[in-house]
Amino acid sequence: MACSWSEKILQLLRQMNNFYLAGSCRSSCSRFEIDGAQVGWIPPHLVSLLTRYPDVFSPPHGGAVSLHRSLDSYGRRSEAVDRVLQALRREASLSCLKGWRDEKYSVMPTFSDPPLMWMERAATSLFGVKRYGVHINGYTVSGSGEVSMWLARRSHTKQTYPGLLDNMAAGGLAAGVGIKHTLIKECQEEACVPAAIAEKARPVATVSYTYEDEEGVFAESQFVFDLELPPEFKPRIGDGEVHEFYLLPIDKVKELLATDDFKPNSALVVLDFLIRHSFIEPDTEPCYQEFVVGLHQTL
Amino acid sequence: MACSWSEKILQLLRQMNNFYLAGSCRSSCSRFEIDGAQVGWIPPHLVSLLTRYPDVFSPPHGGAVSLHRSLDSYGRRSEAVDRVLQALRREASLSCLKGWRDEKYSVMPTFSDPPLMWMERAATSLFGVKRYGVHINGYTVSGSGEVSMWLARRSHTKQTYPGLLDNMAAGGLAAGVGIKHTLIKECQEEACVPAAIAEKARPVATVSYTYEDEEGVFAESQFVFDLELPPEFKPRIGDGEVHEFYLLPIDKVKELLATDDFKPNSALVVLDFLIRHSFIEPDTEPCYQEFVVGLHQTL
C-alpha cells in the first residue's frame, strides 16, 4: 500500500492547492482589494460583470478591483456588495449563487485583522475571499491504547460532497462568532455531542489550502480540534446533515484517506491527525515533510 | 503580555522566512540545478567565483547554475564539488567555510527524491541547499497534569548561537543516516538520555523555513519529536555542546520564546509544541493561523 498511498495523498494535496500551480486561473485573476489590502481573487468573467455596478466596484486598475471609495465603512461595504450579489443571484447566471445560504462571512486580509465587510457565504468563492471553519477529530482510545476515529458519512442530499466521508463534525465560521463556540454548536447540531463533552475538545492545528474549480477560488483555513471521546459514547445523527457515523480503527481510516470516498478538505484534517499522533513516521514515509508543508499553504 | 508577545512571535517568523520577503537576495540569486532539478540558490558573488571552475560548474544560463555534464553520478558530482570547496576554503575568502565540519549532507530537490550528491555541511548555506535536521521536545507531565519542558542552554563556546536557549537535543541529518537514529544519537550525546528512553520519542511534525543572513541562504526543515520524560529523569551534559539544562513550567517557556535568549529555529519548534498541545488557543490568539502557516514555509 505504502507507495501508491503516498502518491495518492500527494495528489490530494496538489489538487487542494491547485490555485498555486502553473496553469491555474491565478495569473488571469484580479486582486480584490479593500482599502489597499488584498482580500480575494476575482476571475475575469466576474470582473466584466462587476463593471455594471460602478457605484460599488471601481474600474479594474493595476490588476486590482477595489470597492468604490464612498464605501468607507463595514456596514456600507457589506450592504452595497450584498445588493449587487442579490441582483446577480436573481439573474441566475452564476451557478454558485444558487447555493445561497443567508450566512454572513467576514472579509479581511488576515484572520488577525478587523473585518472590513461581511459577504454571503455562497459568494465568497466567487471573489476568492478567504473562509475559515472548524473541523473536529472525534476519536477514542481503548484500554490497550488502540485509537479509533469517528467518521461521518455525509447525507446524500447535502448540497456539497453528498455521501462522502467527513470528520465527526465541522462547520464554517460565520461573522462575529467564536471558534470554540462554533465547534460546540456543530458538535451538538451534527452529532448530538453534549456541550459538556464538546467543550473538552483541544485546539491543535490549522489546515490551510487554496483550490479552484468551476465554482470559483476556495481559499480556506480550518481550525482543527481533537476530541477524545469516552469509548462508550456514540455520536447520533442530529440536523440531518449526516447519513451515518462509523467508528473505525485508525489503520482503516488511513486507508480510506487515499480513496475518492473522502471529502477532500476533511481528508487533510485527518492526515494532520495521523501526523500529530505519530501514525505516520518520517523514516518510513518519504513524503512526510511534503505532507506537512502541503497542509499549510497560503497565499 | 498577549499583544506584544504575538507581535514578537510574528517578527520571529518573518525573520526566519525573510528569504521570501521583497528585498531579499532571492531575485538576484541563480538557481542551483542538478539534472534540470533545482536543489538550491546561489548568490551573485558565488556565481562569479564558480566561473573559475568550468570543468565543475557550467556557465550561468537562464538564471541557473548547473554542474558540468560530465558529472553524471552521485560520486563524481560530490567529489568534484568538494575539490572546489576545499580550494575555496584554502583561499579563506568565504567566511562560512571557516566553520568546516567534515559532515556530509545529502543534496536533493525534495526529501523524497534520491540524493544527487553530498556536500560539506558548512557549504550548504553558501549554495542555499536545503538541510534537514531533528529537534526533540523533552517534557514532563506532573501527577496533576502540569507540563514542564527541558531546555538546554547552549555552550558559550559553540560556533553558532553560543549561550542561547535550545531544545533538549537537536542535530543535523547527515547523508545516509536515519531520522530516528539521529534523534537517539543526539539525545545520548548531548543530553545523556539512554537509548531505551529516547526511542520512545514520537514523531509529530516538521517545521520548515528559509532565511538569509551574511553567511548565505538557510533553507531548512526540522523533523520534530516529542519525548515525554519521567518526572524523576534529568538530562545531563554530554559532549559539551550544552552549558546547562533547565526544567521550566510551560508558561515560562512561552514567555522566553518572545525574548532574544532563544535560538530562533528552536523557538519555532517550541511554538509548534505550544500549538499542538493547546497552550495557545485560536479564540484568544488572533495570530494563531498565521503562526501555524509561518512554521511551514517552503519554496
Coordinates of C-alpha atoms in Angstrom, one line a residue:
Chain A
M1 CA 0.0 0.0 0.0
A2 CA 2.7 2.5 1.1
C3 CA 4.0 3.8 -2.2
S4 CA 0.6 4.2 -4.0
W5 CA -0.9 5.5 -0.8
S6 CA 1.7 8.3 -0.6
E7 CA 1.3 9.2 -4.2
K8 CA -2.5 9.4 -3.8
I9 CA -2.0 11.7 -0.8
L10 CA 0.4 13.9 -2.7
Q11 CA -2.2 14.1 -5.5
L12 CA -4.8 15.2 -3.0
L13 CA -2.5 17.9 -1.6
R14 CA -1.7 19.1 -5.1
Q15 CA -5.4 19.2 -6.0
M16 CA -6.3 21.1 -2.8
N17 CA -3.6 23.6 -3.7
N18 CA -4.1 23.8 -7.4
F19 CA -4.5 27.5 -7.4
Y20 CA -0.7 27.8 -6.8
L21 CA 0.1 25.6 -9.8
A22 CA 1.2 26.8 -13.1
G23 CA -1.8 26.9 -15.4
S24 CA -4.3 27.9 -12.7
C25 CA -6.6 30.9 -13.2
R26 CA -4.4 32.9 -10.7
S27 CA -2.5 34.7 -13.4
S28 CA -5.7 35.9 -15.1
C29 CA -7.4 36.9 -11.8
S30 CA -7.6 40.4 -10.5
R31 CA -6.8 41.1 -6.8
F32 CA -9.9 42.0 -4.8
E33 CA -8.8 44.9 -2.6
I34 CA -10.4 46.9 0.1
D35 CA -8.6 50.0 1.4
G36 CA -5.5 48.9 -0.5
A37 CA -5.3 45.5 1.2
Q38 CA -6.0 42.3 -0.7
V39 CA -8.9 40.2 0.5
G40 CA -9.5 37.9 -2.5
W41 CA -9.1 37.0 -6.2
I42 CA -11.7 37.8 -8.9
P43 CA -11.7 35.8 -12.1
P44 CA -12.1 37.7 -15.5
H45 CA -15.7 36.8 -16.1
L46 CA -16.7 38.3 -12.8
V47 CA -14.6 41.4 -13.4
S48 CA -16.6 42.1 -16.5
L49 CA -19.9 41.6 -14.7
L50 CA -18.9 44.0 -11.9
T51 CA -18.2 46.9 -14.3
R52 CA -22.0 47.1 -14.5
Y53 CA -22.0 48.4 -10.9
P54 CA -19.6 51.4 -11.0
D55 CA -21.1 52.9 -7.8
V56 CA -19.9 49.7 -5.9
F57 CA -16.9 48.5 -7.8
S58 CA -14.3 50.8 -9.2
P59 CA -13.0 50.0 -12.7
P60 CA -10.1 47.5 -12.6
H61 CA -6.8 49.3 -12.1
G62 CA -3.3 47.8 -11.9
G63 CA -4.5 44.2 -11.7
A64 CA -6.9 45.0 -8.9
V65 CA -10.6 45.6 -8.4
S66 CA -11.5 47.8 -5.4
L67 CA -14.7 49.0 -3.8
H68 CA -15.9 52.5 -4.7
R69 CA -14.3 55.0 -2.4
S70 CA -17.6 56.2 -1.0
L71 CA -17.9 52.7 0.7
D72 CA -15.8 53.6 3.7
S73 CA -17.3 51.5 6.5
Y74 CA -18.0 47.9 7.3
G75 CA -21.8 48.4 7.0
R76 CA -21.7 50.4 3.8
R77 CA -19.4 48.0 2.0
S78 CA -21.4 44.9 3.2
E79 CA -24.7 46.3 2.1
A80 CA -23.6 47.7 -1.2
V81 CA -21.9 44.4 -2.2
D82 CA -24.9 42.4 -1.0
R83 CA -27.2 44.4 -3.2
V84 CA -25.0 43.5 -6.2
L85 CA -24.9 39.9 -5.2
Q86 CA -28.7 39.8 -4.8
A87 CA -29.1 41.3 -8.3
L88 CA -26.7 38.7 -9.7
R89 CA -28.5 36.0 -7.9
R90 CA -31.8 37.0 -9.5
E91 CA -30.2 36.8 -12.9
A92 CA -29.2 33.2 -12.1
S93 CA -26.1 33.4 -14.3
L94 CA -23.6 32.4 -11.6
S95 CA -24.1 28.8 -10.5
C96 CA -22.5 29.2 -7.1
L97 CA -25.1 31.8 -6.1
K98 CA -27.8 29.1 -6.4
G99 CA -26.3 27.7 -3.2
W100 CA -27.3 30.9 -1.3
R101 CA -27.2 30.2 2.4
D102 CA -28.0 33.5 4.1
E103 CA -24.8 33.1 6.2
K104 CA -22.6 36.1 6.6
Y105 CA -18.8 35.6 6.4
S106 CA -16.2 38.1 7.5
V107 CA -13.9 39.6 4.8
M108 CA -10.4 40.6 6.0
P109 CA -6.8 40.4 4.7
T110 CA -5.8 38.0 7.5
F111 CA -7.6 36.5 10.4
S112 CA -5.9 38.8 12.9
D113 CA -7.2 41.9 11.0
P114 CA -10.6 43.5 11.8
P115 CA -13.2 42.5 9.3
L116 CA -13.7 45.1 6.5
M117 CA -17.1 43.8 5.5
W118 CA -19.3 40.7 5.5
M119 CA -20.2 38.7 2.4
E120 CA -22.8 36.0 1.8
R121 CA -21.1 32.6 2.2
A122 CA -22.1 31.4 -1.3
A123 CA -20.4 34.3 -2.9
T124 CA -17.0 34.0 -1.1
S125 CA -15.6 31.6 -3.7
L126 CA -16.7 33.9 -6.5
F127 CA -14.5 36.6 -5.1
G128 CA -11.8 34.2 -3.8
V129 CA -12.3 35.6 -0.3
K130 CA -10.7 33.5 2.4
R131 CA -13.0 31.5 4.5
Y132 CA -12.5 30.0 8.0
G133 CA -14.0 27.0 9.6
V134 CA -13.7 24.4 12.4
H135 CA -13.2 20.7 12.0
I136 CA -13.3 18.2 14.9
N137 CA -11.5 14.9 15.0
G138 CA -13.6 12.7 17.3
Y139 CA -11.7 9.6 18.5
T140 CA -11.5 7.0 21.1
V141 CA -8.5 5.3 22.8
S142 CA -9.2 1.7 24.1
G143 CA -7.8 0.4 27.4
S144 CA -4.9 -1.2 25.4
G145 CA -4.2 2.1 23.6
E146 CA -5.8 1.4 20.2
V147 CA -7.0 4.6 18.6
S148 CA -10.3 4.6 16.6
M149 CA -11.8 7.6 14.8
W150 CA -15.4 8.6 14.4
L151 CA -16.2 9.5 10.8
A152 CA -19.5 10.8 9.4
R153 CA -21.0 9.8 6.1
R154 CA -22.5 13.0 4.7
S155 CA -26.2 13.0 3.9
H156 CA -26.9 12.0 0.3
T157 CA -29.0 15.2 0.0
K158 CA -26.2 17.6 1.1
Q159 CA -25.6 20.4 -1.4
T160 CA -21.8 19.8 -1.4
Y161 CA -20.0 16.4 -1.4
P162 CA -23.1 14.3 -0.8
G163 CA -22.5 10.8 0.5
L164 CA -18.8 11.3 1.2
L165 CA -16.9 10.6 4.4
D166 CA -16.2 13.5 6.7
N167 CA -14.9 14.4 10.1
M168 CA -17.3 13.8 13.0
A169 CA -18.4 17.4 12.9
A170 CA -17.3 20.6 11.1
G171 CA -18.7 24.0 10.1
G172 CA -17.9 27.4 8.7
L173 CA -17.1 30.4 10.9
A174 CA -19.8 33.0 10.5
A175 CA -19.1 36.7 11.0
G176 CA -18.7 37.6 14.7
V177 CA -19.0 34.0 16.0
G178 CA -16.2 32.5 18.1
I179 CA -14.2 29.4 17.1
K180 CA -14.9 27.2 20.2
H181 CA -18.5 28.4 20.1
T182 CA -18.8 27.2 16.5
L183 CA -17.2 23.9 17.4
I184 CA -19.6 23.3 20.3
K185 CA -22.6 24.2 18.2
E186 CA -21.6 22.0 15.3
C187 CA -20.9 19.1 17.6
Q188 CA -24.4 19.4 19.1
E189 CA -26.2 20.0 15.8
E190 CA -24.5 17.5 13.6
A191 CA -23.5 14.7 16.0
C192 CA -25.6 15.3 19.2
V193 CA -22.4 15.7 21.3
P194 CA -23.5 17.4 24.5
A195 CA -21.7 20.7 25.2
A196 CA -20.2 19.2 28.4
I197 CA -18.3 16.8 26.2
A198 CA -17.6 19.0 23.2
E199 CA -16.0 21.7 25.3
K200 CA -13.2 19.3 26.2
A201 CA -12.1 19.5 22.5
R202 CA -8.5 20.8 22.3
P203 CA -7.3 23.2 19.6
V204 CA -4.3 21.6 18.0
A205 CA -3.7 22.9 14.5
T206 CA -4.9 24.7 11.4
V207 CA -5.0 23.3 7.9
S208 CA -4.8 25.8 5.0
Y209 CA -5.2 25.4 1.2
T210 CA -6.4 27.1 -1.9
Y211 CA -8.0 25.4 -4.8
E212 CA -10.0 26.4 -7.8
D213 CA -12.9 24.6 -9.6
E214 CA -15.7 25.6 -11.8
E215 CA -17.4 27.4 -8.9
G216 CA -14.5 29.7 -8.1
V217 CA -11.5 30.1 -5.9
F218 CA -11.6 28.4 -2.5
A219 CA -9.0 29.9 -0.1
E220 CA -9.7 28.3 3.2
S221 CA -8.2 27.7 6.7
Q222 CA -9.7 25.2 9.1
F223 CA -9.2 25.4 12.8
V224 CA -8.6 21.8 13.9
F225 CA -9.7 20.4 17.3
D226 CA -9.1 16.9 18.7
L227 CA -11.8 15.5 20.9
E228 CA -11.1 12.2 22.7
L229 CA -14.5 10.6 23.4
P230 CA -15.3 8.1 26.1
P231 CA -15.3 4.6 24.5
E232 CA -19.0 4.1 25.3
F233 CA -20.1 7.4 23.7
K234 CA -21.8 7.3 20.3
P235 CA -22.5 10.4 18.2
R236 CA -26.0 10.4 16.8
I237 CA -27.5 12.0 13.7
G238 CA -28.7 15.5 14.5
D239 CA -29.8 18.0 12.0
G240 CA -29.8 15.6 9.1
E241 CA -26.5 16.7 7.5
V242 CA -25.1 13.2 8.4
H243 CA -26.3 9.9 7.0
E244 CA -24.4 7.7 9.4
F245 CA -21.5 7.6 11.8
Y246 CA -18.8 5.0 11.9
L247 CA -16.1 4.2 14.5
L248 CA -13.1 2.9 12.5
P249 CA -9.7 1.6 13.5
I250 CA -7.1 4.2 12.6
D251 CA -5.4 1.9 10.0
K252 CA -8.7 1.7 8.2
V253 CA -9.1 5.5 8.3
K254 CA -5.6 5.9 6.9
E255 CA -6.5 3.5 4.1
L256 CA -9.8 5.4 3.3
L257 CA -7.9 8.7 3.1
A258 CA -6.4 7.6 -0.2
T259 CA -9.8 6.8 -1.8
D260 CA -12.3 9.0 -3.5
D261 CA -14.7 8.3 -0.7
F262 CA -13.5 11.2 1.5
K263 CA -14.4 14.9 1.3
P264 CA -11.1 16.3 0.3
N265 CA -10.6 19.0 2.9
S266 CA -11.7 16.6 5.7
A267 CA -9.1 14.2 4.4
L268 CA -6.4 16.8 5.0
V269 CA -7.7 17.3 8.6
V270 CA -7.3 13.5 9.2
L271 CA -3.9 13.5 7.5
D272 CA -2.8 16.2 10.0
F273 CA -4.2 14.0 12.9
L274 CA -2.2 11.0 11.6
I275 CA 1.0 13.0 11.6
R276 CA 0.5 14.7 15.0
H277 CA -0.4 11.3 16.6
S278 CA 2.6 9.5 15.1
F279 CA 0.6 7.2 12.9
I280 CA 2.9 8.3 10.0
E281 CA 6.7 8.2 10.6
P282 CA 9.3 10.1 8.7
D283 CA 11.7 7.2 8.4
T284 CA 9.1 5.1 6.6
E285 CA 7.1 7.8 4.8
P286 CA 9.5 9.6 2.4
C287 CA 6.9 12.3 1.7
Y288 CA 6.4 13.1 5.4
Q289 CA 7.8 16.6 5.1
E290 CA 5.9 17.3 1.8
F291 CA 2.7 16.2 3.5
V292 CA 3.2 18.6 6.4
V293 CA 4.1 21.5 4.1
G294 CA 1.1 20.7 1.9
L295 CA -1.3 21.0 4.8
H296 CA -0.3 24.7 5.4
Q297 CA -0.3 26.5 2.1
T298 CA -1.4 30.1 1.9
L299 CA -1.0 33.0 -0.5
Chain B
M1 CA 1.8 40.2 27.6
A2 CA -0.5 38.9 24.9
C3 CA -0.3 41.5 22.3
S4 CA 3.4 42.3 22.3
W5 CA 4.2 38.5 22.7
S6 CA 2.2 37.8 19.5
E7 CA 3.9 40.6 17.7
K8 CA 7.3 39.3 18.7
I9 CA 6.5 35.8 17.5
L10 CA 5.3 37.2 14.2
Q11 CA 8.6 39.1 13.9
L12 CA 10.5 35.9 14.6
L13 CA 8.5 34.0 11.9
R14 CA 9.1 36.8 9.4
Q15 CA 12.8 36.9 10.2
M16 CA 13.1 33.1 9.8
N17 CA 11.3 33.4 6.4
N18 CA 13.0 36.6 5.2
F19 CA 14.2 34.9 2.0
Y20 CA 10.5 35.1 0.8
L21 CA 10.2 38.8 1.6
A22 CA 10.5 41.5 -1.0
G23 CA 14.1 42.9 -0.9
S24 CA 15.7 39.6 -0.1
C25 CA 18.6 38.3 -2.2
R26 CA 16.3 35.8 -3.9
S27 CA 15.7 37.9 -7.0
S28 CA 19.5 38.2 -7.6
C29 CA 20.2 34.5 -6.8
S30 CA 20.7 31.9 -9.5
R31 CA 19.0 28.6 -9.2
F32 CA 21.4 25.8 -8.4
E33 CA 20.3 22.9 -10.6
I34 CA 21.4 19.3 -11.0
D35 CA 20.0 17.3 -13.9
G36 CA 17.5 20.1 -14.5
A37 CA 16.1 20.0 -11.0
Q38 CA 16.6 22.9 -8.5
V39 CA 18.5 22.0 -5.4
G40 CA 19.5 25.4 -4.1
W41 CA 20.1 29.1 -4.6
I42 CA 23.5 30.7 -5.4
P43 CA 24.1 34.4 -4.6
P44 CA 25.9 36.5 -7.3
H45 CA 29.3 36.7 -5.6
L46 CA 29.5 32.9 -5.5
V47 CA 28.3 32.6 -9.2
S48 CA 31.4 34.8 -10.2
L49 CA 33.7 32.6 -8.1
L50 CA 32.4 29.4 -9.6
T51 CA 33.1 30.5 -13.2
R52 CA 36.8 29.8 -12.3
Y53 CA 35.9 26.1 -12.2
P54 CA 34.4 25.5 -15.7
D55 CA 35.1 21.7 -15.5
V56 CA 32.7 21.5 -12.5
F57 CA 30.2 24.4 -12.9
S58 CA 28.7 25.2 -16.3
P59 CA 28.5 28.9 -17.1
P60 CA 25.3 30.5 -15.7
H61 CA 22.4 30.0 -18.2
G62 CA 18.8 31.2 -18.0
G63 CA 19.1 32.2 -14.3
A64 CA 20.6 28.8 -13.3
V65 CA 24.0 27.4 -12.5
S66 CA 24.4 23.7 -13.3
L67 CA 27.1 21.1 -12.8
H68 CA 29.2 20.2 -15.8
R69 CA 27.5 17.5 -17.8
S70 CA 30.4 15.1 -17.3
L71 CA 29.5 14.9 -13.6
D72 CA 26.8 12.3 -14.1
S73 CA 26.8 10.3 -10.9
Y74 CA 26.5 10.9 -7.1
G75 CA 30.1 10.1 -6.6
R76 CA 31.5 12.3 -9.4
R77 CA 29.4 15.3 -8.5
S78 CA 30.2 15.1 -4.8
E79 CA 34.0 14.7 -5.3
A80 CA 34.2 17.4 -8.0
V81 CA 32.3 20.0 -5.9
D82 CA 34.2 19.0 -2.8
R83 CA 37.5 19.8 -4.6
V84 CA 36.2 23.2 -5.5
L85 CA 35.1 23.8 -1.9
Q86 CA 38.4 22.7 -0.5
A87 CA 40.2 25.2 -2.8
L88 CA 37.8 28.0 -1.7
R89 CA 38.3 27.0 1.9
R90 CA 42.1 27.4 1.5
E91 CA 41.6 30.8 0.0
A92 CA 39.7 31.7 3.1
S93 CA 37.6 34.3 1.4
L94 CA 34.3 32.8 2.3
S95 CA 33.6 33.1 6.0
C96 CA 31.1 30.3 6.3
L97 CA 33.7 27.8 5.1
K98 CA 35.7 28.6 8.3
G99 CA 33.1 26.5 10.0
W100 CA 34.1 23.4 8.1
R101 CA 32.7 20.4 9.9
D102 CA 33.6 17.3 7.8
E103 CA 29.9 16.4 7.8
K104 CA 28.4 15.2 4.5
Y105 CA 24.8 16.4 3.8
S106 CA 22.6 15.0 1.1
V107 CA 21.6 17.3 -1.8
M108 CA 18.3 16.5 -3.5
P109 CA 15.3 18.5 -4.8
T110 CA 12.9 17.2 -2.1
F111 CA 13.4 14.8 0.8
S112 CA 11.6 12.1 -1.1
D113 CA 14.0 12.2 -4.0
P114 CA 17.2 10.1 -4.2
P115 CA 20.2 12.2 -3.2
L116 CA 22.1 13.6 -6.3
M117 CA 25.3 14.3 -4.4
W118 CA 26.6 15.1 -0.9
M119 CA 28.0 18.4 0.2
E120 CA 30.1 19.6 3.2
R121 CA 27.6 20.9 5.8
A122 CA 29.4 24.3 6.1
A123 CA 28.9 24.9 2.4
T124 CA 25.2 24.2 2.1
S125 CA 24.1 27.7 3.1
L126 CA 26.5 29.1 0.5
F127 CA 24.6 27.2 -2.2
G128 CA 21.2 27.6 -0.5
V129 CA 20.9 23.8 -0.4
K130 CA 18.1 22.5 1.8
R131 CA 19.2 20.9 5.1
Y132 CA 17.3 18.6 7.3
G133 CA 17.6 18.0 11.0
V134 CA 15.9 16.6 14.1
H135 CA 14.7 18.5 17.1
I136 CA 13.4 16.9 20.3
N137 CA 11.0 18.5 22.8
G138 CA 11.8 16.9 26.1
Y139 CA 9.0 17.5 28.6
T140 CA 7.4 16.1 31.8
V141 CA 3.8 15.9 32.9
S142 CA 3.2 16.1 36.7
G143 CA 0.6 14.0 38.5
S144 CA -1.7 17.0 38.4
G145 CA -1.2 17.4 34.6
E146 CA 1.2 20.4 34.8
V147 CA 3.6 20.4 31.7
S148 CA 7.2 21.4 32.1
M149 CA 9.8 21.5 29.3
W150 CA 13.5 20.7 29.4
L151 CA 15.5 23.4 27.7
A152 CA 19.3 23.4 27.1
R153 CA 21.5 26.5 27.4
R154 CA 24.0 26.1 24.5
S155 CA 27.7 26.1 25.5
H156 CA 29.3 29.6 25.3
T157 CA 32.0 28.1 23.1
K158 CA 29.5 26.8 20.4
Q159 CA 30.3 28.0 16.9
T160 CA 26.7 29.0 16.3
Y161 CA 24.3 30.8 18.7
P162 CA 26.6 30.4 21.8
G163 CA 24.8 30.7 25.1
L164 CA 21.3 30.7 23.8
L165 CA 18.4 28.5 24.9
D166 CA 17.7 25.5 22.8
N167 CA 15.6 22.3 22.6
M168 CA 16.7 19.5 24.9
A169 CA 18.6 17.9 21.9
A170 CA 18.8 18.5 18.2
G171 CA 21.1 17.7 15.3
G172 CA 21.5 17.8 11.6
L173 CA 20.7 14.9 9.3
A174 CA 23.9 13.6 7.7
A175 CA 23.9 11.8 4.4
G176 CA 22.6 8.2 4.7
V177 CA 21.7 8.4 8.3
G178 CA 18.1 7.7 9.5
I179 CA 15.9 10.3 11.3
K180 CA 15.1 8.3 14.4
H181 CA 18.7 7.1 14.5
T182 CA 19.9 10.7 14.5
L183 CA 17.4 11.5 17.3
I184 CA 18.6 8.7 19.5
K185 CA 22.3 9.6 18.9
E186 CA 21.8 13.3 19.7
C187 CA 19.8 12.5 22.8
Q188 CA 22.6 10.3 24.0
E189 CA 25.5 12.6 23.0
E190 CA 24.0 16.0 24.0
A191 CA 21.8 15.1 27.0
C192 CA 22.8 11.6 28.2
V193 CA 19.3 10.3 27.5
P194 CA 19.6 6.5 27.3
A195 CA 18.5 4.9 24.1
A196 CA 15.8 3.0 25.9
I197 CA 14.2 6.3 26.8
A198 CA 15.0 8.3 23.6
E199 CA 13.4 5.6 21.4
K200 CA 10.1 6.4 23.0
A201 CA 10.1 9.8 21.3
R202 CA 7.2 10.3 18.9
P203 CA 7.4 12.0 15.5
V204 CA 4.8 14.7 15.5
A205 CA 5.6 17.4 12.9
T206 CA 8.1 19.2 10.7
V207 CA 9.0 22.9 10.9
S208 CA 10.3 24.5 7.7
Y209 CA 11.7 27.9 7.0
T210 CA 14.2 29.8 4.7
Y211 CA 16.2 32.8 5.9
E212 CA 19.2 34.6 4.6
D213 CA 22.0 36.3 6.5
E214 CA 25.6 37.3 5.8
E215 CA 26.6 33.6 5.7
G216 CA 24.1 32.6 3.0
V217 CA 20.7 31.1 2.4
F218 CA 19.4 28.7 5.1
A219 CA 16.6 26.5 3.7
E220 CA 15.8 24.1 6.4
S221 CA 13.3 21.5 7.6
Q222 CA 13.4 20.0 11.0
F223 CA 11.7 16.7 11.9
V224 CA 10.1 17.3 15.3
F225 CA 9.8 14.7 18.0
D226 CA 8.0 14.9 21.4
L227 CA 9.6 12.9 24.2
E228 CA 7.7 12.7 27.5
L229 CA 10.3 12.0 30.2
P230 CA 9.6 10.5 33.6
P231 CA 9.4 13.3 36.2
E232 CA 12.4 12.0 38.0
F233 CA 14.6 11.9 34.9
K234 CA 17.2 14.6 34.4
P235 CA 19.2 15.1 31.2
R236 CA 22.9 15.6 31.9
I237 CA 25.6 17.4 29.9
G238 CA 27.2 15.0 27.4
D239 CA 29.5 16.1 24.7
G240 CA 30.0 19.7 25.9
E241 CA 27.6 21.3 23.4
V242 CA 25.3 22.2 26.3
H243 CA 26.1 24.5 29.2
E244 CA 23.2 23.7 31.4
F245 CA 19.7 22.1 31.3
Y246 CA 16.6 23.7 32.9
L247 CA 13.2 22.2 33.6
L248 CA 10.7 25.1 33.2
P249 CA 7.0 25.5 33.6
I250 CA 5.4 25.8 30.1
D251 CA 4.2 29.4 30.8
K252 CA 7.8 30.4 31.5
V253 CA 8.9 28.7 28.3
K254 CA 6.2 30.6 26.4
E255 CA 7.4 33.8 27.8
L256 CA 11.0 33.1 26.9
L257 CA 10.1 32.4 23.3
A258 CA 9.5 36.1 22.7
T259 CA 12.9 37.1 24.0
D260 CA 16.2 37.2 22.2
D261 CA 17.5 34.5 24.5
F262 CA 16.3 31.7 22.3
K263 CA 18.0 30.1 19.2
P264 CA 15.5 31.2 16.6
N265 CA 14.8 27.8 14.9
S266 CA 14.4 26.1 18.2
A267 CA 11.9 28.8 19.2
L268 CA 9.9 27.7 16.2
V269 CA 9.9 24.1 17.4
V270 CA 8.7 25.1 20.8
L271 CA 6.0 27.3 19.2
D272 CA 4.8 24.3 17.3
F273 CA 4.7 22.3 20.6
L274 CA 2.6 25.0 22.3
I275 CA 0.1 24.9 19.4
R276 CA -0.1 21.1 19.2
H277 CA -0.5 20.8 23.0
S278 CA -3.2 23.5 23.1
F279 CA -1.2 26.0 25.2
I280 CA -2.2 28.6 22.6
E281 CA -5.9 28.9 21.7
P282 CA -7.3 30.4 18.5
D283 CA -10.0 32.4 20.2
T284 CA -7.5 34.3 22.3
E285 CA -4.5 34.4 20.0
P286 CA -5.6 36.3 16.9
C287 CA -2.4 35.3 15.0
Y288 CA -2.9 31.6 15.6
Q289 CA -3.4 30.7 12.0
E290 CA -0.5 33.0 10.9
F291 CA 1.7 31.2 13.4
V292 CA 0.9 27.8 12.1
V293 CA 1.4 28.9 8.4
G294 CA 4.7 30.6 9.4
L295 CA 6.0 27.3 10.7
H296 CA 5.7 25.5 7.4
Q297 CA 7.0 27.7 4.7
T298 CA 9.0 26.3 1.8
L299 CA 9.9 27.3 -1.7

